[in-house]
Amino acid sequence: MDAVGEMEIQSSRMLRTETKMPADDRHDKGRPGATALEMDASGQLEMEALSNQSLHLDARLQAVANDLKPHTSTKDFLLRLSLCVPCSKFERFGHSSNDKGWVMCTDDLHDKGVVAAYSYGVSGPDAWGMDVASRYQIPLHEYAKDCIDPAKPGKTCEGCSVTFHTDCVTGARAPTVNLNFKSLQQNLQDNKHLKDSSILLKLDASGAEWEVFAEAPVETLQKFRQVAVKFSKVAHQEKHALYERAVRKLEESGFAVAFLRGSNFTKLSHLEEDGTLYNIPDDLEVTYMQLPSQGCSRDLKFKVPEDAPDVIRDVV
């Protein structure tokens, strides 16, 4: 069996709790006949599945990183993707039959300090934005995925304050000749959002996310409470110096990794004497939270011991 097949088996076993009930039963909390106990149980099962999935991927990435020679961009980049922040309740926002949604930790999202949400990469319906805006009753700012021919997001959730912007996000050092592109800092200034730890961020920038983070001032990133980002082309080693700068900037801004989810696993090859090849996800969804004052947690364990991974490194 090839390495990708092994990974699929691990993920399938790890997510077995999710498959015990139909998707509609898990996420439609208003379905007829659903009791509070059933809804609580389904939510707990999904949280455990998400947590185990994240821990499994963390084990794989860190095993690869620890195997690599020191002082390389790839090793330093992967080491900075290590899980660090515990979360007692993961939830998927924007989940539908066609979308896995975005995983957020709801532990610290119920206080009045969160004043807005920014959703980047909107092309048509913005399920994440609608979920966040309706649940927390905060203004939502949506930014287009295609700023040349932007697709409007469609129906707005009832009672929600939503502003759709036709400009796209770019790094702070990008040329400013094209007014269709703006940096995070410019967007925050335009919207007069100046308070630290006050905004939820979802970023799907189709590869531009690396420059967005690497070039953003620390004081800009500190305006966000939680960051959910899709990292693209993760396995492209020729860009790992840039990638390392991006994730290091997030750390310097007070963030640490709380959740990992990968897809499109591909081989990361190195000119090692033993001919080792590593499988890592080329698309990686990461949820960042603010690092607690006590630092990284050393007690991030699998909810069920048998869910721990059997295979981390693949040698061919």
Short mmCIF file of N, CA and C in Angstrom, two decimals, residues 4-138:
data_model
loop_
_atom_site.label_atom_id
_atom_site.label_comp_id
_atom_site.label_asym_id
_atom_site.label_seq_id
_atom_site.Cartn_x
_atom_site.Cartn_y
_atom_site.Cartn_z
N VAL A 4 0.07 7.44 0.60
CA VAL A 4 -1.21 8.16 0.61
C VAL A 4 -2.33 7.25 1.08
N GLY A 5 -2.29 6.00 0.64
CA GLY A 5 -3.28 5.04 1.10
C GLY A 5 -3.23 4.84 2.59
N GLU A 6 -2.01 4.75 3.15
CA GLU A 6 -1.86 4.63 4.59
C GLU A 6 -2.49 5.83 5.30
N MET A 7 -2.23 7.01 4.74
CA MET A 7 -2.76 8.22 5.37
C MET A 7 -4.28 8.23 5.33
N GLU A 8 -4.85 7.77 4.22
CA GLU A 8 -6.31 7.74 4.11
C GLU A 8 -6.91 6.78 5.13
N ILE A 9 -6.23 5.64 5.36
CA ILE A 9 -6.72 4.69 6.35
C ILE A 9 -6.70 5.32 7.74
N GLN A 10 -5.58 6.01 8.06
CA GLN A 10 -5.47 6.64 9.36
C GLN A 10 -6.58 7.68 9.54
N SER A 11 -6.78 8.51 8.52
CA SER A 11 -7.80 9.56 8.63
C SER A 11 -9.19 8.95 8.73
N SER A 12 -9.44 7.88 7.99
CA SER A 12 -10.74 7.24 8.03
C SER A 12 -11.03 6.68 9.41
N ARG A 13 -10.02 6.01 10.01
CA ARG A 13 -10.23 5.46 11.33
C ARG A 13 -10.41 6.56 12.36
N MET A 14 -9.60 7.62 12.21
CA MET A 14 -9.62 8.70 13.16
C MET A 14 -10.94 9.45 13.15
N LEU A 15 -11.58 9.51 12.00
CA LEU A 15 -12.84 10.25 11.86
C LEU A 15 -14.05 9.33 11.91
N ARG A 16 -13.85 8.12 12.44
CA ARG A 16 -14.97 7.17 12.45
C ARG A 16 -16.15 7.71 13.24
N THR A 17 -15.90 8.55 14.26
CA THR A 17 -16.99 9.09 15.05
C THR A 17 -17.89 9.98 14.21
N GLU A 18 -17.32 10.66 13.23
CA GLU A 18 -18.13 11.55 12.38
C GLU A 18 -19.07 10.74 11.51
N THR A 19 -18.66 9.55 11.08
CA THR A 19 -19.44 8.80 10.12
C THR A 19 -20.54 7.98 10.77
N LYS A 20 -20.67 8.05 12.08
CA LYS A 20 -21.71 7.28 12.74
C LYS A 20 -23.09 7.88 12.56
N MET A 21 -23.15 9.10 12.07
CA MET A 21 -24.45 9.72 11.85
C MET A 21 -24.38 10.57 10.59
N PRO A 22 -25.49 10.73 9.88
CA PRO A 22 -25.47 11.52 8.65
C PRO A 22 -25.06 12.94 8.92
N ALA A 23 -24.52 13.58 7.86
CA ALA A 23 -24.05 14.96 8.01
C ALA A 23 -25.17 15.89 8.45
N ASP A 24 -26.37 15.67 7.92
CA ASP A 24 -27.48 16.54 8.27
C ASP A 24 -27.78 16.46 9.75
N ASP A 25 -27.66 15.22 10.33
CA ASP A 25 -27.94 15.05 11.74
C ASP A 25 -26.88 15.71 12.60
N ARG A 26 -25.65 15.73 12.11
CA ARG A 26 -24.57 16.31 12.91
C ARG A 26 -24.67 17.82 12.96
N HIS A 27 -25.06 18.46 11.88
CA HIS A 27 -24.90 19.90 11.80
C HIS A 27 -26.21 20.68 11.76
N ASP A 28 -27.30 20.02 11.48
CA ASP A 28 -28.57 20.74 11.48
C ASP A 28 -29.16 20.67 12.87
N LYS A 29 -28.78 21.61 13.71
CA LYS A 29 -29.20 21.56 15.10
C LYS A 29 -30.68 21.83 15.27
N GLY A 30 -31.33 22.27 14.20
CA GLY A 30 -32.74 22.53 14.31
C GLY A 30 -33.59 21.43 13.71
N ARG A 31 -33.00 20.26 13.42
CA ARG A 31 -33.76 19.20 12.77
C ARG A 31 -34.88 18.69 13.68
N PRO A 32 -36.01 18.33 13.11
CA PRO A 32 -37.13 17.85 13.91
C PRO A 32 -36.73 16.58 14.66
N GLY A 33 -37.12 16.49 15.92
CA GLY A 33 -36.90 15.29 16.70
C GLY A 33 -35.56 15.22 17.38
N ALA A 34 -34.64 16.14 17.11
CA ALA A 34 -33.32 16.11 17.74
C ALA A 34 -33.44 16.63 19.17
N THR A 35 -32.96 15.84 20.13
CA THR A 35 -32.99 16.27 21.52
C THR A 35 -31.71 17.01 21.85
N ALA A 36 -31.73 17.77 22.94
CA ALA A 36 -30.54 18.49 23.37
C ALA A 36 -29.40 17.53 23.65
N LEU A 37 -29.73 16.36 24.22
CA LEU A 37 -28.71 15.37 24.53
C LEU A 37 -28.06 14.84 23.25
N GLU A 38 -28.88 14.58 22.23
CA GLU A 38 -28.35 14.10 20.95
C GLU A 38 -27.44 15.13 20.32
N MET A 39 -27.85 16.39 20.35
CA MET A 39 -27.04 17.44 19.74
C MET A 39 -25.73 17.63 20.48
N ASP A 40 -25.77 17.55 21.82
CA ASP A 40 -24.54 17.68 22.59
C ASP A 40 -23.61 16.52 22.30
N ALA A 41 -24.18 15.31 22.18
CA ALA A 41 -23.35 14.13 21.92
C ALA A 41 -22.71 14.20 20.54
N SER A 42 -23.46 14.63 19.53
CA SER A 42 -22.91 14.72 18.19
C SER A 42 -21.82 15.79 18.12
N GLY A 43 -22.03 16.90 18.83
CA GLY A 43 -21.02 17.94 18.86
C GLY A 43 -19.74 17.48 19.52
N GLN A 44 -19.88 16.67 20.61
CA GLN A 44 -18.71 16.15 21.30
C GLN A 44 -17.94 15.17 20.43
N LEU A 45 -18.66 14.32 19.71
CA LEU A 45 -18.01 13.37 18.81
C LEU A 45 -17.24 14.09 17.72
N GLU A 46 -17.85 15.11 17.14
CA GLU A 46 -17.16 15.83 16.08
C GLU A 46 -15.94 16.55 16.62
N MET A 47 -16.04 17.15 17.81
CA MET A 47 -14.90 17.83 18.40
C MET A 47 -13.73 16.88 18.60
N GLU A 48 -14.03 15.67 19.10
CA GLU A 48 -12.97 14.69 19.31
C GLU A 48 -12.36 14.25 17.99
N ALA A 49 -13.18 14.09 16.97
CA ALA A 49 -12.66 13.69 15.66
C ALA A 49 -11.75 14.77 15.08
N LEU A 50 -12.18 16.02 15.18
CA LEU A 50 -11.37 17.12 14.67
C LEU A 50 -10.05 17.22 15.43
N SER A 51 -10.11 17.09 16.74
CA SER A 51 -8.90 17.17 17.55
C SER A 51 -7.93 16.06 17.21
N ASN A 52 -8.44 14.84 17.06
CA ASN A 52 -7.59 13.70 16.72
C ASN A 52 -6.97 13.85 15.34
N GLN A 53 -7.75 14.36 14.39
CA GLN A 53 -7.24 14.60 13.04
C GLN A 53 -6.07 15.57 13.10
N SER A 54 -6.22 16.63 13.87
CA SER A 54 -5.18 17.63 14.00
C SER A 54 -3.93 17.07 14.65
N LEU A 55 -4.10 16.29 15.71
CA LEU A 55 -2.96 15.70 16.40
C LEU A 55 -2.21 14.72 15.51
N HIS A 56 -2.96 13.97 14.72
CA HIS A 56 -2.34 13.01 13.80
C HIS A 56 -1.44 13.74 12.80
N LEU A 57 -1.94 14.81 12.21
CA LEU A 57 -1.16 15.55 11.23
C LEU A 57 0.03 16.23 11.89
N ASP A 58 -0.16 16.74 13.10
CA ASP A 58 0.95 17.34 13.83
C ASP A 58 2.07 16.34 14.03
N ALA A 59 1.72 15.11 14.42
CA ALA A 59 2.73 14.08 14.63
C ALA A 59 3.50 13.80 13.35
N ARG A 60 2.80 13.76 12.24
CA ARG A 60 3.45 13.52 10.95
C ARG A 60 4.41 14.65 10.59
N LEU A 61 3.94 15.89 10.66
CA LEU A 61 4.77 17.03 10.27
C LEU A 61 6.00 17.17 11.16
N GLN A 62 5.81 16.97 12.46
CA GLN A 62 6.95 17.13 13.37
C GLN A 62 7.95 15.98 13.24
N ALA A 63 7.48 14.79 12.91
CA ALA A 63 8.40 13.68 12.67
C ALA A 63 9.25 13.96 11.44
N VAL A 64 8.62 14.51 10.40
CA VAL A 64 9.38 14.88 9.20
C VAL A 64 10.40 15.96 9.55
N ALA A 65 9.96 16.99 10.27
CA ALA A 65 10.86 18.09 10.63
C ALA A 65 12.05 17.60 11.44
N ASN A 66 11.79 16.75 12.42
CA ASN A 66 12.86 16.26 13.28
C ASN A 66 13.84 15.37 12.53
N ASP A 67 13.43 14.81 11.41
CA ASP A 67 14.27 13.93 10.62
C ASP A 67 15.22 14.70 9.69
N LEU A 68 14.91 15.95 9.45
CA LEU A 68 15.68 16.73 8.48
C LEU A 68 16.94 17.33 9.10
N LYS A 69 17.88 17.65 8.25
CA LYS A 69 19.10 18.27 8.71
C LYS A 69 18.81 19.66 9.29
N PRO A 70 19.58 20.06 10.30
CA PRO A 70 19.31 21.36 10.94
C PRO A 70 19.65 22.54 10.04
N HIS A 71 19.08 23.69 10.42
CA HIS A 71 19.39 24.97 9.77
C HIS A 71 19.00 24.98 8.29
N THR A 72 17.86 24.37 7.99
CA THR A 72 17.32 24.45 6.64
C THR A 72 15.96 25.13 6.73
N SER A 73 15.57 25.80 5.65
CA SER A 73 14.28 26.49 5.63
C SER A 73 13.12 25.53 5.84
N THR A 74 13.23 24.34 5.23
CA THR A 74 12.13 23.36 5.34
C THR A 74 11.97 22.89 6.78
N LYS A 75 13.06 22.55 7.44
CA LYS A 75 12.98 22.10 8.83
C LYS A 75 12.41 23.20 9.72
N ASP A 76 12.95 24.41 9.58
CA ASP A 76 12.50 25.52 10.43
C ASP A 76 11.02 25.84 10.18
N PHE A 77 10.60 25.77 8.94
CA PHE A 77 9.20 26.02 8.59
C PHE A 77 8.27 25.00 9.23
N LEU A 78 8.59 23.72 9.08
CA LEU A 78 7.73 22.67 9.62
C LEU A 78 7.70 22.69 11.14
N LEU A 79 8.84 22.97 11.77
CA LEU A 79 8.86 23.02 13.23
C LEU A 79 7.92 24.10 13.75
N ARG A 80 7.77 25.18 13.02
CA ARG A 80 6.90 26.27 13.46
C ARG A 80 5.41 25.96 13.26
N LEU A 81 5.11 24.84 12.64
CA LEU A 81 3.71 24.43 12.46
C LEU A 81 3.26 23.48 13.58
N SER A 82 4.03 23.36 14.61
CA SER A 82 3.70 22.44 15.70
C SER A 82 2.49 22.92 16.50
N LEU A 83 1.61 21.99 16.85
CA LEU A 83 0.47 22.33 17.71
C LEU A 83 0.96 22.85 19.05
N CYS A 84 0.28 23.86 19.55
CA CYS A 84 0.77 24.54 20.75
C CYS A 84 -0.33 24.92 21.72
N VAL A 85 -1.49 25.36 21.20
CA VAL A 85 -2.54 25.92 22.05
C VAL A 85 -3.67 24.91 22.24
N PRO A 86 -4.02 24.58 23.48
CA PRO A 86 -5.15 23.67 23.70
C PRO A 86 -6.48 24.36 23.46
N CYS A 87 -7.47 23.58 23.05
CA CYS A 87 -8.82 24.10 22.83
C CYS A 87 -9.81 23.09 23.38
N SER A 88 -10.76 23.55 24.16
CA SER A 88 -11.75 22.63 24.73
C SER A 88 -12.94 22.41 23.80
N LYS A 89 -13.11 23.29 22.79
CA LYS A 89 -14.26 23.13 21.90
C LYS A 89 -13.96 23.65 20.51
N PHE A 90 -13.65 22.71 19.59
CA PHE A 90 -13.53 23.04 18.18
C PHE A 90 -14.90 22.98 17.52
N GLU A 91 -15.14 23.89 16.59
CA GLU A 91 -16.37 23.83 15.80
C GLU A 91 -16.06 24.22 14.36
N ARG A 92 -16.84 23.66 13.45
CA ARG A 92 -16.70 24.02 12.04
C ARG A 92 -17.72 25.10 11.70
N PHE A 93 -17.22 26.19 11.12
CA PHE A 93 -18.08 27.29 10.68
C PHE A 93 -18.13 27.27 9.16
N GLY A 94 -19.32 27.43 8.63
CA GLY A 94 -19.48 27.42 7.18
C GLY A 94 -19.51 26.04 6.58
N HIS A 95 -19.84 25.03 7.38
CA HIS A 95 -19.87 23.66 6.87
C HIS A 95 -21.15 23.41 6.08
N SER A 96 -21.00 22.74 4.94
CA SER A 96 -22.15 22.37 4.11
C SER A 96 -21.80 21.09 3.38
N SER A 97 -22.73 20.63 2.55
CA SER A 97 -22.49 19.39 1.80
C SER A 97 -21.34 19.54 0.81
N ASN A 98 -21.05 20.77 0.40
CA ASN A 98 -19.98 21.02 -0.57
C ASN A 98 -18.74 21.66 0.04
N ASP A 99 -18.74 21.85 1.34
CA ASP A 99 -17.64 22.59 1.97
C ASP A 99 -17.39 22.01 3.36
N LYS A 100 -16.13 21.69 3.64
CA LYS A 100 -15.78 21.17 4.97
C LYS A 100 -15.88 22.23 6.05
N GLY A 101 -15.95 23.47 5.64
CA GLY A 101 -16.01 24.54 6.62
C GLY A 101 -14.62 24.89 7.15
N TRP A 102 -14.61 25.82 8.06
CA TRP A 102 -13.38 26.29 8.68
C TRP A 102 -13.45 26.02 10.17
N VAL A 103 -12.41 25.40 10.70
CA VAL A 103 -12.41 25.02 12.12
C VAL A 103 -11.92 26.19 12.96
N MET A 104 -12.73 26.54 13.95
CA MET A 104 -12.38 27.60 14.90
C MET A 104 -12.48 27.02 16.31
N CYS A 105 -11.77 27.63 17.23
CA CYS A 105 -11.91 27.30 18.65
C CYS A 105 -12.82 28.35 19.28
N THR A 106 -13.91 27.90 19.87
CA THR A 106 -14.90 28.84 20.41
C THR A 106 -14.64 29.20 21.87
N ASP A 107 -13.53 28.75 22.42
CA ASP A 107 -13.26 28.98 23.85
C ASP A 107 -13.30 30.46 24.21
N ASP A 108 -12.73 31.31 23.35
CA ASP A 108 -12.56 32.73 23.72
C ASP A 108 -13.30 33.68 22.79
N LEU A 109 -14.38 33.20 22.19
CA LEU A 109 -15.08 34.02 21.21
C LEU A 109 -16.39 34.61 21.72
N HIS A 110 -16.72 34.40 22.97
CA HIS A 110 -18.03 34.83 23.47
C HIS A 110 -17.99 36.14 24.23
N ASP A 111 -16.81 36.71 24.41
CA ASP A 111 -16.77 37.99 25.13
C ASP A 111 -17.02 39.14 24.15
N LYS A 112 -17.24 40.31 24.69
CA LYS A 112 -17.60 41.47 23.88
C LYS A 112 -16.40 42.13 23.21
N GLY A 113 -15.21 41.58 23.41
CA GLY A 113 -14.02 42.16 22.81
C GLY A 113 -13.90 41.92 21.32
N VAL A 114 -14.62 40.92 20.79
CA VAL A 114 -14.60 40.64 19.36
C VAL A 114 -15.61 41.56 18.69
N VAL A 115 -15.14 42.43 17.78
CA VAL A 115 -16.02 43.47 17.24
C VAL A 115 -16.30 43.31 15.75
N ALA A 116 -15.58 42.41 15.05
CA ALA A 116 -15.80 42.27 13.61
C ALA A 116 -15.15 40.99 13.11
N ALA A 117 -15.53 40.60 11.91
CA ALA A 117 -14.93 39.45 11.23
C ALA A 117 -14.55 39.86 9.82
N TYR A 118 -13.38 39.38 9.36
CA TYR A 118 -12.90 39.64 8.00
C TYR A 118 -12.82 38.31 7.27
N SER A 119 -13.48 38.23 6.12
CA SER A 119 -13.49 37.01 5.33
C SER A 119 -12.86 37.29 3.97
N TYR A 120 -11.68 36.74 3.72
CA TYR A 120 -10.96 36.96 2.47
C TYR A 120 -11.08 35.75 1.56
N GLY A 121 -11.20 36.01 0.27
CA GLY A 121 -11.32 34.94 -0.71
C GLY A 121 -12.75 34.58 -1.00
N VAL A 122 -13.66 35.56 -0.95
CA VAL A 122 -15.08 35.32 -1.16
C VAL A 122 -15.39 35.29 -2.65
N SER A 123 -16.04 34.21 -3.06
CA SER A 123 -16.48 34.07 -4.44
C SER A 123 -17.82 33.34 -4.43
N GLY A 124 -18.89 34.10 -4.37
CA GLY A 124 -20.20 33.48 -4.19
C GLY A 124 -20.54 33.40 -2.71
N PRO A 125 -21.40 32.47 -2.31
CA PRO A 125 -21.85 32.38 -0.91
C PRO A 125 -20.68 32.25 0.06
N ASP A 126 -20.76 33.01 1.14
CA ASP A 126 -19.72 33.01 2.18
C ASP A 126 -20.30 32.39 3.44
N ALA A 127 -20.28 31.07 3.50
CA ALA A 127 -20.91 30.37 4.62
C ALA A 127 -20.19 30.65 5.93
N TRP A 128 -18.85 30.71 5.90
CA TRP A 128 -18.11 31.02 7.13
C TRP A 128 -18.52 32.39 7.66
N GLY A 129 -18.53 33.37 6.79
CA GLY A 129 -18.88 34.71 7.21
C GLY A 129 -20.28 34.80 7.79
N MET A 130 -21.23 34.13 7.14
CA MET A 130 -22.61 34.18 7.63
C MET A 130 -22.73 33.50 9.00
N ASP A 131 -22.04 32.38 9.17
CA ASP A 131 -22.08 31.67 10.47
C ASP A 131 -21.53 32.54 11.59
N VAL A 132 -20.37 33.15 11.34
CA VAL A 132 -19.72 33.96 12.37
C VAL A 132 -20.53 35.21 12.68
N ALA A 133 -21.00 35.89 11.63
CA ALA A 133 -21.75 37.13 11.84
C ALA A 133 -23.05 36.90 12.58
N SER A 134 -23.76 35.81 12.23
CA SER A 134 -25.05 35.55 12.87
C SER A 134 -24.89 35.05 14.30
N ARG A 135 -23.88 34.22 14.55
CA ARG A 135 -23.72 33.68 15.90
C ARG A 135 -23.26 34.75 16.88
N TYR A 136 -22.28 35.54 16.48
CA TYR A 136 -21.69 36.50 17.43
C TYR A 136 -22.21 37.91 17.25
N GLN A 137 -23.11 38.10 16.27
CA GLN A 137 -23.72 39.41 16.06
C GLN A 137 -22.67 40.51 15.92
N ILE A 138 -21.72 40.27 15.02
CA ILE A 138 -20.67 41.24 14.76
C ILE A 138 -20.67 41.59 13.27
#
